[in-house]
């Protein structure tokens, strides 16, 4: 592989690492139920890894170029990279110590981590004068210093102590904690070995990023499984319509085991881009579930509205705007009225939504669920009279899930504040829904929604912040 191609690969990897770190940090802070926000060491580790990847981008861009500005930037970026690199290891060790609750052993491990950190800091501060850890020659080329191996020995020693502790006290350690611990012990080491063997490849921060993702997904998986167990039990009691109990239980367990963290992460990613949406995806998911349940109880579309379909519809609802990933920020966040060209760009999120759903979920999720998710992402802006977009579908050509999603989406937009408008009153919003019955909305869907006005108002009020 040529040097230019290798640099491109490294810069791309570092860019992904920065994006993933930002995403995890935002998710930790904005998801109020996530317990990870209480651990300062993990936050510091994430920020250090982001800084490490960011500085590494500059080292690859500047190295080998004799421009005066680059000869100044490269030593600074390299120094920051080495500092942040050990900071990631340092803070991650402290996080694992807290995570494990090592009691008396914790004190001795903390001392080892602190001593190694002080020694490494001394080596790094002296490096610009002694070239102990790295050096940069007159051609602005980076190379490893003669004491480059010393911090690696520190890490091996500390990792060895962790492994010995795990082996000796394996019976005392909560088995649910083994996955993130093993991720900490394995991923960075594999990447570091590869980096040592293949000079020019930057993979250490990628190894730590993989560890962060494992811990993040582990934490959210436990939370989602707990929530889904509770929701599924309530759904079973509420929807006893003669189905055999074993069939409902099988469906519930299948849903619990699906990859809920993927759906929630993608939905939050879009939500964090569009600051106007706030709790939009969560509110619309609740409206969709309540409306679908009411229609099922009142006998509408019995061949479609089954408990299984409604569970899938509820899980798919947060993905209705996933296509907004392709919409530029200056259009998505524009406070004023969109131009014709800008509106066409905004409309792309519907046609792109279904494609993105298939690319992400095909092969990993139930086919019926994927189709429901793709339908609501693609068609929730279609109108009953055929004047919607992107395909001008009409009447029952529009999938039922998309018709339900369309009403929930519009109602929430009407009663919620946006940068370009104040929220409407509930009375005005319901009047608009009623006037749109048979033109914008499926008359059956609109009629049932108007019967549950009190529930819709209660949902909206429950999500308002103090």
Short mmCIF file of C-alpha atoms in Angstrom, two decimals, residues 119-374:
data_model
loop_
_atom_site.label_atom_id
_atom_site.label_comp_id
_atom_site.label_asym_id
_atom_site.label_seq_id
_atom_site.Cartn_x
_atom_site.Cartn_y
_atom_site.Cartn_z
CA UNK A 119 6.78 8.20 35.06
CA UNK A 120 5.27 8.37 31.60
CA UNK A 121 4.56 12.09 32.00
CA UNK A 122 8.22 12.68 32.93
CA UNK A 123 9.36 10.75 29.84
CA UNK A 124 6.97 12.70 27.61
CA UNK A 125 7.92 16.14 28.97
CA UNK A 126 11.60 15.34 28.42
CA UNK A 127 11.07 13.92 24.92
CA UNK A 128 11.23 17.24 22.99
CA UNK A 129 14.78 17.64 24.37
CA UNK A 130 15.89 13.99 24.59
CA UNK A 131 13.85 12.23 21.85
CA UNK A 132 13.12 9.40 24.30
CA UNK A 133 9.63 8.53 23.05
CA UNK A 134 9.65 9.96 19.53
CA UNK A 135 11.72 12.15 17.21
CA UNK A 136 11.05 14.28 14.15
CA UNK A 137 13.96 14.79 11.71
CA UNK A 138 14.82 17.72 9.48
CA UNK A 139 12.53 16.35 6.74
CA UNK A 140 9.56 16.51 9.14
CA UNK A 141 9.43 12.70 9.37
CA UNK A 142 8.27 11.04 12.58
CA UNK A 143 9.99 7.98 14.07
CA UNK A 144 9.83 6.12 17.38
CA UNK A 145 12.31 7.08 20.10
CA UNK A 146 14.77 4.77 21.80
CA UNK A 147 12.56 4.48 24.93
CA UNK A 148 9.37 3.96 22.95
CA UNK A 149 8.97 0.53 24.52
CA UNK A 150 8.90 1.79 28.15
CA UNK A 151 5.20 2.79 28.29
CA UNK A 152 4.38 -0.53 26.61
CA UNK A 153 6.13 -2.30 29.48
CA UNK A 154 4.06 -0.22 31.95
CA UNK A 155 0.88 -1.32 30.20
CA UNK A 156 1.93 -4.99 30.09
CA UNK A 157 2.71 -4.93 33.82
CA UNK A 158 -0.64 -3.37 34.73
CA UNK A 159 -2.61 -5.59 32.36
CA UNK A 160 -0.84 -8.58 33.89
CA UNK A 161 -2.02 -7.56 37.34
CA UNK A 162 -5.59 -7.23 36.11
CA UNK A 163 -5.47 -10.69 34.53
CA UNK A 164 -3.98 -12.29 37.67
CA UNK A 165 -6.69 -10.65 39.79
CA UNK A 166 -9.42 -11.93 37.47
CA UNK A 167 -8.04 -15.47 37.59
CA UNK A 168 -7.63 -15.50 41.38
CA UNK A 169 -10.99 -13.87 42.17
CA UNK A 170 -13.07 -15.11 39.24
CA UNK A 171 -15.75 -16.52 41.58
CA UNK A 172 -16.24 -13.16 43.31
CA UNK A 173 -16.65 -11.12 40.12
CA UNK A 174 -20.10 -10.50 38.72
CA UNK A 175 -20.25 -12.52 35.50
CA UNK A 176 -22.17 -9.70 33.79
CA UNK A 177 -19.06 -7.51 34.19
CA UNK A 178 -16.72 -9.89 32.38
CA UNK A 179 -17.64 -8.73 28.85
CA UNK A 180 -16.56 -5.07 29.25
CA UNK A 181 -13.49 -6.13 31.25
CA UNK A 182 -12.39 -8.54 28.53
CA UNK A 183 -13.02 -5.84 25.92
CA UNK A 184 -10.66 -3.56 27.88
CA UNK A 185 -8.01 -6.28 28.09
CA UNK A 186 -8.27 -7.64 24.54
CA UNK A 187 -9.19 -5.05 21.90
CA UNK A 188 -6.50 -2.40 22.60
CA UNK A 189 -3.81 -5.08 22.93
CA UNK A 190 -4.66 -6.74 19.63
CA UNK A 191 -4.57 -3.38 17.88
CA UNK A 192 -1.30 -2.39 19.56
CA UNK A 193 0.36 -5.67 18.50
CA UNK A 194 -0.77 -5.09 14.91
CA UNK A 195 0.53 -1.52 15.04
CA UNK A 196 3.92 -2.65 16.36
CA UNK A 197 4.22 -5.29 13.64
CA UNK A 198 3.01 -3.09 10.77
CA UNK A 199 4.77 0.26 10.97
CA UNK A 200 2.67 3.15 9.71
CA UNK A 201 -0.72 1.78 10.74
CA UNK A 202 -2.50 3.71 13.53
CA UNK A 203 -4.87 1.37 15.38
CA UNK A 204 -4.47 1.85 19.15
CA UNK A 205 -7.23 4.42 19.53
CA UNK A 206 -9.46 2.22 17.34
CA UNK A 207 -8.91 -0.60 19.86
CA UNK A 208 -10.02 1.63 22.73
CA UNK A 209 -13.00 2.83 20.68
CA UNK A 210 -14.08 -0.81 20.23
CA UNK A 211 -13.83 -1.24 24.00
CA UNK A 212 -15.97 1.87 24.59
CA UNK A 213 -18.62 0.64 22.16
CA UNK A 214 -18.71 -2.73 23.90
CA UNK A 215 -19.24 -1.11 27.30
CA UNK A 216 -21.76 1.39 25.91
CA UNK A 217 -23.80 -1.27 24.13
CA UNK A 218 -23.55 -3.59 27.16
CA UNK A 219 -24.97 -0.86 29.41
CA UNK A 220 -27.79 0.08 27.03
CA UNK A 221 -28.61 -3.54 26.26
CA UNK A 222 -29.30 -4.27 29.92
CA UNK A 223 -31.46 -1.16 30.17
CA UNK A 224 -33.40 -1.93 26.98
CA UNK A 225 -33.96 -5.56 27.96
CA UNK A 226 -35.32 -4.46 31.33
CA UNK A 227 -37.66 -1.91 29.72
CA UNK A 228 -38.81 -4.32 27.03
CA UNK A 229 -39.55 -7.06 29.57
CA UNK A 230 -41.80 -4.62 31.46
CA UNK A 231 -43.49 -3.31 28.31
CA UNK A 232 -43.99 -6.80 26.89
CA UNK A 233 -45.61 -8.04 30.10
CA UNK A 234 -48.04 -5.09 30.04
CA UNK A 235 -48.79 -5.67 26.36
CA UNK A 236 -49.58 -9.35 26.96
CA UNK A 237 -52.10 -8.49 29.69
CA UNK A 238 -53.70 -5.74 27.65
CA UNK A 239 -53.93 -7.64 24.36
CA UNK A 240 -55.38 -10.98 25.47
CA UNK A 241 -57.43 -11.66 22.37
CA UNK A 242 -57.59 -15.42 22.42
CA UNK A 243 -53.98 -16.01 21.30
CA UNK A 244 -52.27 -18.95 22.85
CA UNK A 245 -50.06 -17.85 25.73
CA UNK A 246 -47.08 -19.75 24.39
CA UNK A 247 -47.22 -17.92 21.04
CA UNK A 248 -47.34 -14.49 22.71
CA UNK A 249 -44.48 -15.44 25.04
CA UNK A 250 -42.37 -16.61 22.12
CA UNK A 251 -42.98 -13.30 20.32
CA UNK A 252 -42.09 -11.32 23.45
CA UNK A 253 -38.79 -13.16 23.94
CA UNK A 254 -37.91 -12.71 20.27
CA UNK A 255 -38.40 -8.94 20.53
CA UNK A 256 -36.33 -8.71 23.72
CA UNK A 257 -33.39 -10.43 22.01
CA UNK A 258 -33.38 -8.12 18.99
CA UNK A 259 -30.76 -5.43 18.58
CA UNK A 260 -32.62 -2.58 20.28
CA UNK A 261 -29.44 -0.59 20.89
CA UNK A 262 -28.96 -0.19 17.12
CA UNK A 263 -32.40 1.32 16.64
CA UNK A 264 -32.11 3.64 19.65
CA UNK A 265 -28.59 4.78 18.71
CA UNK A 266 -29.54 5.62 15.14
CA UNK A 267 -32.68 7.46 16.23
CA UNK A 268 -30.72 9.48 18.80
CA UNK A 269 -28.11 10.32 16.17
CA UNK A 270 -30.76 11.96 13.99
CA UNK A 271 -32.43 13.56 17.02
CA UNK A 272 -29.17 15.16 18.16
CA UNK A 273 -28.65 16.69 14.68
CA UNK A 274 -32.12 18.22 14.54
CA UNK A 275 -32.27 20.27 17.72
CA UNK A 276 -35.93 21.12 17.07
CA UNK A 277 -37.12 17.57 17.53
CA UNK A 278 -36.27 17.23 21.24
CA UNK A 279 -38.30 14.29 22.49
CA UNK A 280 -40.10 14.02 19.14
CA UNK A 281 -39.17 10.40 18.39
CA UNK A 282 -40.24 9.22 21.83
CA UNK A 283 -43.55 11.07 21.78
CA UNK A 284 -44.45 9.89 18.29
CA UNK A 285 -43.59 6.31 19.23
CA UNK A 286 -46.11 6.56 22.10
CA UNK A 287 -48.82 8.12 19.90
CA UNK A 288 -48.31 5.39 17.29
CA UNK A 289 -48.60 2.60 19.86
CA UNK A 290 -51.74 4.03 21.52
CA UNK A 291 -53.43 4.70 18.18
CA UNK A 292 -52.62 1.24 16.77
CA UNK A 293 -53.88 -0.46 19.94
CA UNK A 294 -57.16 1.49 19.84
CA UNK A 295 -57.72 0.66 16.17
CA UNK A 296 -57.03 -3.03 16.84
CA UNK A 297 -59.50 -3.10 19.75
CA UNK A 298 -62.17 -1.43 17.60
CA UNK A 299 -61.78 -4.02 14.83
CA UNK A 300 -59.92 -2.03 12.16
CA UNK A 301 -57.67 -3.95 9.73
CA UNK A 302 -57.71 -7.21 11.73
CA UNK A 303 -55.54 -8.95 9.14
CA UNK A 304 -52.77 -6.40 9.78
CA UNK A 305 -53.17 -5.03 13.30
CA UNK A 306 -52.01 -7.97 15.38
CA UNK A 307 -50.08 -7.72 18.68
CA UNK A 308 -46.93 -8.77 16.80
CA UNK A 309 -47.41 -6.06 14.15
CA UNK A 310 -48.02 -3.37 16.78
CA UNK A 311 -44.87 -4.33 18.69
CA UNK A 312 -42.85 -4.08 15.49
CA UNK A 313 -44.54 -0.78 14.61
CA UNK A 314 -43.69 0.69 18.02
CA UNK A 315 -40.02 -0.33 17.66
CA UNK A 316 -39.87 1.01 14.11
CA UNK A 317 -41.49 4.40 14.82
CA UNK A 318 -38.27 6.11 16.07
CA UNK A 319 -36.67 5.42 12.68
CA UNK A 320 -39.24 7.37 10.65
CA UNK A 321 -36.86 10.31 10.14
CA UNK A 322 -33.64 8.30 9.77
CA UNK A 323 -33.36 9.66 6.22
CA UNK A 324 -32.60 13.12 7.62
CA UNK A 325 -29.00 11.95 7.82
CA UNK A 326 -28.71 12.96 4.13
CA UNK A 327 -30.17 16.47 4.67
CA UNK A 328 -27.56 19.25 5.14
CA UNK A 329 -27.57 21.06 8.50
CA UNK A 330 -28.25 24.48 6.96
CA UNK A 331 -31.58 23.14 5.63
CA UNK A 332 -32.47 20.93 8.60
CA UNK A 333 -31.97 23.76 11.09
CA UNK A 334 -33.13 26.70 8.96
CA UNK A 335 -35.39 28.97 11.08
CA UNK A 336 -37.27 30.42 8.12
CA UNK A 337 -39.32 29.07 5.24
CA UNK A 338 -37.48 26.69 2.90
CA UNK A 339 -36.96 27.62 -0.74
CA UNK A 340 -38.29 25.30 -3.43
CA UNK A 341 -34.84 23.82 -3.95
CA UNK A 342 -34.29 23.41 -0.21
CA UNK A 343 -37.68 21.73 0.19
CA UNK A 344 -36.75 19.24 -2.53
CA UNK A 345 -33.60 18.44 -0.58
CA UNK A 346 -35.67 18.01 2.58
CA UNK A 347 -38.04 15.67 0.73
CA UNK A 348 -35.10 13.35 -0.01
CA UNK A 349 -35.16 12.14 3.60
CA UNK A 350 -38.30 10.10 2.87
CA UNK A 351 -37.02 8.27 -0.21
CA UNK A 352 -33.59 7.78 1.37
CA UNK A 353 -35.08 6.60 4.68
CA UNK A 354 -36.28 3.24 3.37
CA UNK A 355 -32.96 2.58 1.65
CA UNK A 356 -31.01 3.35 4.81
CA UNK A 357 -33.24 1.08 6.91
CA UNK A 358 -32.59 -1.84 4.56
CA UNK A 359 -28.84 -1.20 4.46
CA UNK A 360 -28.62 -1.19 8.23
CA UNK A 361 -31.07 -3.94 9.22
CA UNK A 362 -31.10 -6.49 6.36
CA UNK A 363 -29.78 -9.80 7.63
CA UNK A 364 -29.95 -8.77 11.30
CA UNK A 365 -33.66 -8.32 12.02
CA UNK A 366 -36.99 -10.01 11.32
CA UNK A 367 -38.08 -9.38 7.70
CA UNK A 368 -41.55 -8.21 8.74
CA UNK A 369 -40.04 -5.67 11.13
CA UNK A 370 -37.61 -4.40 8.47
CA UNK A 371 -40.48 -3.90 6.02
CA UNK A 372 -42.53 -1.97 8.59
CA UNK A 373 -39.54 0.25 9.44
CA UNK A 374 -38.80 0.85 5.75
#
